[in-house]
Amino acid sequence: MVQTMAQGRNETGIAAAMGILKQQFGERFHTGASICEQHAHTTTWIVNQPPDGVVFARSTQEVSEVVRICAAHKVAVIPFGTGTSLEGHVNAPAGGISIDVSQMNAVVEVNAGDLDCRVQPGVTRMALNTHLRDQGLFFPIDPGADASIGGMAATRASGTNAVRYGTMKDNVLSLEVVMANGEVIRTASRARKSSAGYDLTRLMVGSEGTLGIITEVTLRLQGIPEAMSAASCSFPSVEAACETVMAVIQYGLPVARIELLDALVVKAVNSYSKLTLPETPLLLLEFHGSNAGVAEQAETFGSLAADFGGSGYAATTSAEERNKLWQARHDAYWAMLALRPGCKAVATDVCVPISRLAEAVVATNDKASELELIAPIVGHAGDGNFHASVLLDMDNADEVARAQTFVSWLNNFAIELGGTCTGEHGIGQGKRPYLVKELGGAVDVMRAIKRALDPDDIMNPGKILPDGRTDL
Amino acid sequence: MVQTMAQGRNETGIAAAMGILKQQFGERFHTGASICEQHAHTTTWIVNQPPDGVVFARSTQEVSEVVRICAAHKVAVIPFGTGTSLEGHVNAPAGGISIDVSQMNAVVEVNAGDLDCRVQPGVTRMALNTHLRDQGLFFPIDPGADASIGGMAATRASGTNAVRYGTMKDNVLSLEVVMANGEVIRTASRARKSSAGYDLTRLMVGSEGTLGIITEVTLRLQGIPEAMSAASCSFPSVEAACETVMAVIQYGLPVARIELLDALVVKAVNSYSKLTLPETPLLLLEFHGSNAGVAEQAETFGSLAADFGGSGYAATTSAEERNKLWQARHDAYWAMLALRPGCKAVATDVCVPISRLAEAVVATNDKASELELIAPIVGHAGDGNFHASVLLDMDNADEVARAQTFVSWLNNFAIELGGTCTGEHGIGQGKRPYLVKELGGAVDVMRAIKRALDPDDIMNPGKILPDGRTDL
């Protein structure tokens, strides 16, 4: 009888694969407890589930070899970039081998004339942007963390710029992927668009390592805009801020960023980043374009915001002031943690139709109060995407139970509003309970694809699919 | 032994299914030769391969019933919208049942606040835009023909606006799909972005009815811009025109349309549409935005074009003049046909990285001359996508053979330049020979998905996949 992941650890297979990997990769194959633990984690209450060993791969060929060895012994493989995912994507519930691609960090080529580039999966987004700057180009997707491009593709990441530039699904032209049998495929050509067969690029983007391991990414790039300006605008209520966002989207104003901070986050940010913003709901904005275009966008936003009681609005093209504002936004996580020293922040992520955003954020604030939880909210409001971060004493079992109730309520509520249980974090382990509620029978289609492409369930098992063979 | 499509017509199954369909659908099930022939065609040299019968479905439930009946008897089902596809997508090489969804033409809901709508698959893009106009909204994808939204999704259509607004892959939020077993799934929520599991929306977009039949489409919409202007600009050579396009894209100028017409097409258009354009390569442009933004874009384009010898450039915001220019572009097909009365135009479609566009167009012109063919070229230049339309006497076997050589050469050449054998027409029957050359082992992954989701190969067999079970 074939041993599958659902039956738990395949001890014999793991021992055999580890012996071969030790021989083949020598010092680049690690089995120490500390390195294995570093290669597993979640930011939820799911425990650390370390792999049995970690290979630091240096080439597509090496990734393929590791997968072939593991496939032969029916051992799980878990890809690892920077480990900045949140929902347990890098945990190894059935043990197995973590393939760390952080040393595959070359920018292979930049085609300035085509606004595209080809990178290895371990390149981080900041390293890429540093590499591109001299050519007047940038890669716009910004999930906050300095994540690897491979990981960002695997989780369909997005972040603050998505309202203007889209998500990873919109910015990956093509992928090189090692499949479950070790075969290496390229999903698409470098053409900007194609109707040639099934869109394997988009199938792999967001598949979280469960269908294959991404070993090279071809990305679309953008020219650095002639001008950028930033602004903040305070609102009397979350509703007023969200109504402004809806007006902006309906108007077609091409904002590059439009971020919502609730009053509690503004308070945290003021304290942490030494700012003096009014402690009411806030929108943070960025405009990209020509000098005249940016000025016009900023002015249009001002008049839209005024209709909803926006105040304290001023746009600035000063790079210093712009960076200060966005640094404060990026530091919001640390600022929130500082609201309750010693706590852990469990950030959950939902996305709703924009017309339901105000209702969703208000109800989420109310639910947190009802459960006596502190759960500040930040949102990529232009997409209807927001995060509630529960500030939690993990040693307080009652509080953890209330937080679990809260997270479960929020995910289900977002789905009931016609939204999704994850706008950008991915399903991983933590969001699996919500997938069937959101997508019903479509999950059976996902299972059929998983079985077809990974019949022995070795590719990052226990992620995405909520039950059956991969449920652990 | 299971009878599959690759073994040809399943006569017993077809007879049995037809009997049941006759009972169930009465007058809406047609088997007359003329209606069957109208439901099959290509615009290539592939012969008309009519289905055995046509059901005019009126609901998702009815589509599901037809698929269940056909599945039970292992009979092919071929979805049909407006029949405007080019590469034999609606042909029935193994016979079977055409499911015509043209009567499923309701706009189910428009959510103006979210800039989205839900439509049945038989709604055409022009009908949708007529419906939306009063609300200040529009759906930007324009493949030329008044295609159905379901068909546009199924073939991953795009067209003149894609450079600004993307293709169907970028503008479909969610799909309802009838799978090969008759089950109905919804691929995604209405959220503007999601990381919830495999991207089945994008897998279905462009799958040409081979994985399921689209029965409802949720689309992203756009606000009608405050201002639009149009322009034309003549160039001394194709290279100069293409270099201008590259400069525009690198500059990040958000052109809504940037179309290339080679000198022969300009000549045809002048004659057909009574224009007096210089008979040299031409770019046709459209700018969308605010009044000031559109003026600025037009001015920026002018200065970029001047660097490459652009002449006769003038932008106009007059709706009448704009419509006249774009009508001429849309009539280019008829204008080309008029170059050689009685001929057939076999349009082939490739897409290359923009940096290779000039080289590709020049080589294509040269190859046509070498083969003594008339093959005018129009291109969605901002995407690197262009069409060569061979004007052909279909009764001249030698000429048809040379045209086949030409089309085969062009598809292979585009792939060698790092491009694709189809930017927007799809693979259908006609492009199958090129898919493996373009994507290699990735085609095996497509086959595995096809087998997993349609084990009896009843969903539009003989399309996309180049050999094996579906080769006919």
PDB file of N, CA, C and O in Angstrom, chain B residues 228-232 257 273 275 277 284-286 312-329:
ATOM      1  N   MET B 228     -11.463  61.710 -23.858  1.00  0.00           N
ATOM      2  CA  MET B 228     -10.765  60.772 -24.747  1.00  0.00           C
ATOM      3  C   MET B 228     -10.283  61.574 -25.938  1.00  0.00           C
ATOM      4  O   MET B 228     -11.001  62.439 -26.433  1.00  0.00           O
ATOM      5  N   SER B 229      -9.077  61.276 -26.396  1.00  0.00           N
ATOM      6  CA  SER B 229      -8.699  61.868 -27.670  1.00  0.00           C
ATOM      7  C   SER B 229      -8.051  60.818 -28.539  1.00  0.00           C
ATOM      8  O   SER B 229      -7.566  59.796 -28.048  1.00  0.00           O
ATOM      9  N   ALA B 230      -8.090  61.049 -29.821  1.00  0.00           N
ATOM     10  CA  ALA B 230      -7.537  60.101 -30.774  1.00  0.00           C
ATOM     11  C   ALA B 230      -6.538  60.815 -31.660  1.00  0.00           C
ATOM     12  O   ALA B 230      -6.580  62.048 -31.795  1.00  0.00           O
ATOM     13  N   ALA B 231      -5.648  60.049 -32.242  1.00  0.00           N
ATOM     14  CA  ALA B 231      -4.635  60.654 -33.096  1.00  0.00           C
ATOM     15  C   ALA B 231      -4.123  59.617 -34.076  1.00  0.00           C
ATOM     16  O   ALA B 231      -4.229  58.415 -33.838  1.00  0.00           O
ATOM     17  N   SER B 232      -3.563  60.103 -35.175  1.00  0.00           N
ATOM     18  CA  SER B 232      -2.806  59.218 -36.051  1.00  0.00           C
ATOM     19  C   SER B 232      -1.465  59.868 -36.320  1.00  0.00           C
ATOM     20  O   SER B 232      -1.323  61.091 -36.222  1.00  0.00           O
ATOM     21  N   ARG B 257      -4.909  52.997 -26.513  1.00  0.00           N
ATOM     22  CA  ARG B 257      -4.767  52.199 -27.732  1.00  0.00           C
ATOM     23  C   ARG B 257      -3.552  52.701 -28.481  1.00  0.00           C
ATOM     24  O   ARG B 257      -3.326  53.918 -28.559  1.00  0.00           O
ATOM     25  N   SER B 273     -12.286  53.508 -46.748  1.00  0.00           N
ATOM     26  CA  SER B 273     -12.952  54.449 -45.833  1.00  0.00           C
ATOM     27  C   SER B 273     -12.832  55.894 -46.307  1.00  0.00           C
ATOM     28  O   SER B 273     -13.136  56.814 -45.537  1.00  0.00           O
ATOM     29  N   LEU B 275     -10.274  57.910 -46.868  1.00  0.00           N
ATOM     30  CA  LEU B 275      -9.346  58.740 -46.091  1.00  0.00           C
ATOM     31  C   LEU B 275      -8.175  59.107 -46.992  1.00  0.00           C
ATOM     32  O   LEU B 275      -8.018  58.557 -48.096  1.00  0.00           O
ATOM     33  N   LEU B 277      -4.798  59.328 -45.757  1.00  0.00           N
ATOM     34  CA  LEU B 277      -3.583  59.176 -44.943  1.00  0.00           C
ATOM     35  C   LEU B 277      -2.377  58.910 -45.846  1.00  0.00           C
ATOM     36  O   LEU B 277      -2.510  58.234 -46.875  1.00  0.00           O
ATOM     37  N   LEU B 284      -2.143  54.462 -34.907  1.00  0.00           N
ATOM     38  CA  LEU B 284      -3.423  55.060 -34.507  1.00  0.00           C
ATOM     39  C   LEU B 284      -3.464  55.016 -32.989  1.00  0.00           C
ATOM     40  O   LEU B 284      -3.176  53.968 -32.392  1.00  0.00           O
ATOM     41  N   LEU B 285      -3.851  56.114 -32.372  1.00  0.00           N
ATOM     42  CA  LEU B 285      -3.767  56.189 -30.912  1.00  0.00           C
ATOM     43  C   LEU B 285      -5.063  56.641 -30.286  1.00  0.00           C
ATOM     44  O   LEU B 285      -5.866  57.340 -30.928  1.00  0.00           O
ATOM     45  N   GLU B 286      -5.230  56.266 -29.032  1.00  0.00           N
ATOM     46  CA  GLU B 286      -6.311  56.849 -28.239  1.00  0.00           C
ATOM     47  C   GLU B 286      -5.779  57.085 -26.837  1.00  0.00           C
ATOM     48  O   GLU B 286      -5.011  56.271 -26.293  1.00  0.00           O
ATOM     49  N   GLY B 312       2.623  64.318 -39.585  1.00  0.00           N
ATOM     50  CA  GLY B 312       1.172  64.392 -39.764  1.00  0.00           C
ATOM     51  C   GLY B 312       0.407  64.116 -38.496  1.00  0.00           C
ATOM     52  O   GLY B 312      -0.748  63.684 -38.530  1.00  0.00           O
ATOM     53  N   TYR B 313       1.076  64.345 -37.357  1.00  0.00           N
ATOM     54  CA  TYR B 313       0.462  63.992 -36.085  1.00  0.00           C
ATOM     55  C   TYR B 313      -0.463  65.090 -35.593  1.00  0.00           C
ATOM     56  O   TYR B 313      -0.093  66.265 -35.539  1.00  0.00           O
ATOM     57  N   ALA B 314      -1.681  64.718 -35.251  1.00  0.00           N
ATOM     58  CA  ALA B 314      -2.591  65.661 -34.623  1.00  0.00           C
ATOM     59  C   ALA B 314      -3.585  64.873 -33.807  1.00  0.00           C
ATOM     60  O   ALA B 314      -4.100  63.849 -34.264  1.00  0.00           O
ATOM     61  N   ALA B 315      -3.810  65.311 -32.580  1.00  0.00           N
ATOM     62  CA  ALA B 315      -4.780  64.644 -31.718  1.00  0.00           C
ATOM     63  C   ALA B 315      -6.084  65.420 -31.752  1.00  0.00           C
ATOM     64  O   ALA B 315      -6.087  66.633 -31.893  1.00  0.00           O
ATOM     65  N   THR B 316      -7.177  64.673 -31.631  1.00  0.00           N
ATOM     66  CA  THR B 316      -8.478  65.338 -31.634  1.00  0.00           C
ATOM     67  C   THR B 316      -9.347  64.797 -30.511  1.00  0.00           C
ATOM     68  O   THR B 316      -9.350  63.590 -30.263  1.00  0.00           O
ATOM     69  N   THR B 317     -10.056  65.678 -29.836  1.00  0.00           N
ATOM     70  CA  THR B 317     -11.016  65.206 -28.833  1.00  0.00           C
ATOM     71  C   THR B 317     -12.428  65.181 -29.411  1.00  0.00           C
ATOM     72  O   THR B 317     -13.369  64.827 -28.704  1.00  0.00           O
ATOM     73  N   SER B 318     -12.569  65.530 -30.674  1.00  0.00           N
ATOM     74  CA  SER B 318     -13.896  65.456 -31.305  1.00  0.00           C
ATOM     75  C   SER B 318     -14.325  64.000 -31.412  1.00  0.00           C
ATOM     76  O   SER B 318     -13.627  63.166 -31.992  1.00  0.00           O
ATOM     77  N   ALA B 319     -15.486  63.708 -30.825  1.00  0.00           N
ATOM     78  CA  ALA B 319     -15.975  62.322 -30.843  1.00  0.00           C
ATOM     79  C   ALA B 319     -16.176  61.855 -32.282  1.00  0.00           C
ATOM     80  O   ALA B 319     -15.899  60.698 -32.616  1.00  0.00           O
ATOM     81  N   GLU B 320     -16.632  62.778 -33.131  1.00  0.00           N
ATOM     82  CA  GLU B 320     -16.910  62.395 -34.508  1.00  0.00           C
ATOM     83  C   GLU B 320     -15.640  61.969 -35.235  1.00  0.00           C
ATOM     84  O   GLU B 320     -15.575  60.912 -35.869  1.00  0.00           O
ATOM     85  N   GLU B 321     -14.602  62.818 -35.101  1.00  0.00           N
ATOM     86  CA  GLU B 321     -13.346  62.475 -35.777  1.00  0.00           C
ATOM     87  C   GLU B 321     -12.721  61.206 -35.193  1.00  0.00           C
ATOM     88  O   GLU B 321     -12.133  60.382 -35.888  1.00  0.00           O
ATOM     89  N   ARG B 322     -12.848  61.061 -33.847  1.00  0.00           N
ATOM     90  CA  ARG B 322     -12.296  59.865 -33.194  1.00  0.00           C
ATOM     91  C   ARG B 322     -12.996  58.614 -33.724  1.00  0.00           C
ATOM     92  O   ARG B 322     -12.342  57.631 -34.087  1.00  0.00           O
ATOM     93  N   ASN B 323     -14.313  58.684 -33.781  1.00  0.00           N
ATOM     94  CA  ASN B 323     -15.052  57.519 -34.265  1.00  0.00           C
ATOM     95  C   ASN B 323     -14.708  57.186 -35.715  1.00  0.00           C
ATOM     96  O   ASN B 323     -14.641  56.021 -36.093  1.00  0.00           O
ATOM     97  N   LYS B 324     -14.473  58.229 -36.502  1.00  0.00           N
ATOM     98  CA  LYS B 324     -14.142  58.006 -37.912  1.00  0.00           C
ATOM     99  C   LYS B 324     -12.821  57.231 -38.033  1.00  0.00           C
ATOM    100  O   LYS B 324     -12.714  56.260 -38.785  1.00  0.00           O
ATOM    101  N   LEU B 325     -11.832  57.654 -37.251  1.00  0.00           N
ATOM    102  CA  LEU B 325     -10.535  56.966 -37.272  1.00  0.00           C
ATOM    103  C   LEU B 325     -10.674  55.509 -36.842  1.00  0.00           C
ATOM    104  O   LEU B 325     -10.154  54.599 -37.483  1.00  0.00           O
ATOM    105  N   TRP B 326     -11.402  55.309 -35.729  1.00  0.00           N
ATOM    106  CA  TRP B 326     -11.477  53.942 -35.207  1.00  0.00           C
ATOM    107  C   TRP B 326     -12.399  53.082 -36.041  1.00  0.00           C
ATOM    108  O   TRP B 326     -12.222  51.865 -36.127  1.00  0.00           O
ATOM    109  N   GLN B 327     -13.389  53.706 -36.684  1.00  0.00           N
ATOM    110  CA  GLN B 327     -14.220  52.939 -37.602  1.00  0.00           C
ATOM    111  C   GLN B 327     -13.341  52.426 -38.743  1.00  0.00           C
ATOM    112  O   GLN B 327     -13.447  51.266 -39.157  1.00  0.00           O
ATOM    113  N   ALA B 328     -12.448  53.298 -39.210  1.00  0.00           N
ATOM    114  CA  ALA B 328     -11.538  52.889 -40.279  1.00  0.00           C
ATOM    115  C   ALA B 328     -10.675  51.712 -39.823  1.00  0.00           C
ATOM    116  O   ALA B 328     -10.465  50.742 -40.558  1.00  0.00           O
ATOM    117  N   ARG B 329     -10.197  51.775 -38.562  1.00  0.00           N
ATOM    118  CA  ARG B 329      -9.388  50.672 -38.032  1.00  0.00           C
ATOM    119  C   ARG B 329     -10.205  49.388 -37.974  1.00  0.00           C
ATOM    120  O   ARG B 329      -9.736  48.315 -38.341  1.00  0.00           O
TER     121      ARG B 329
END
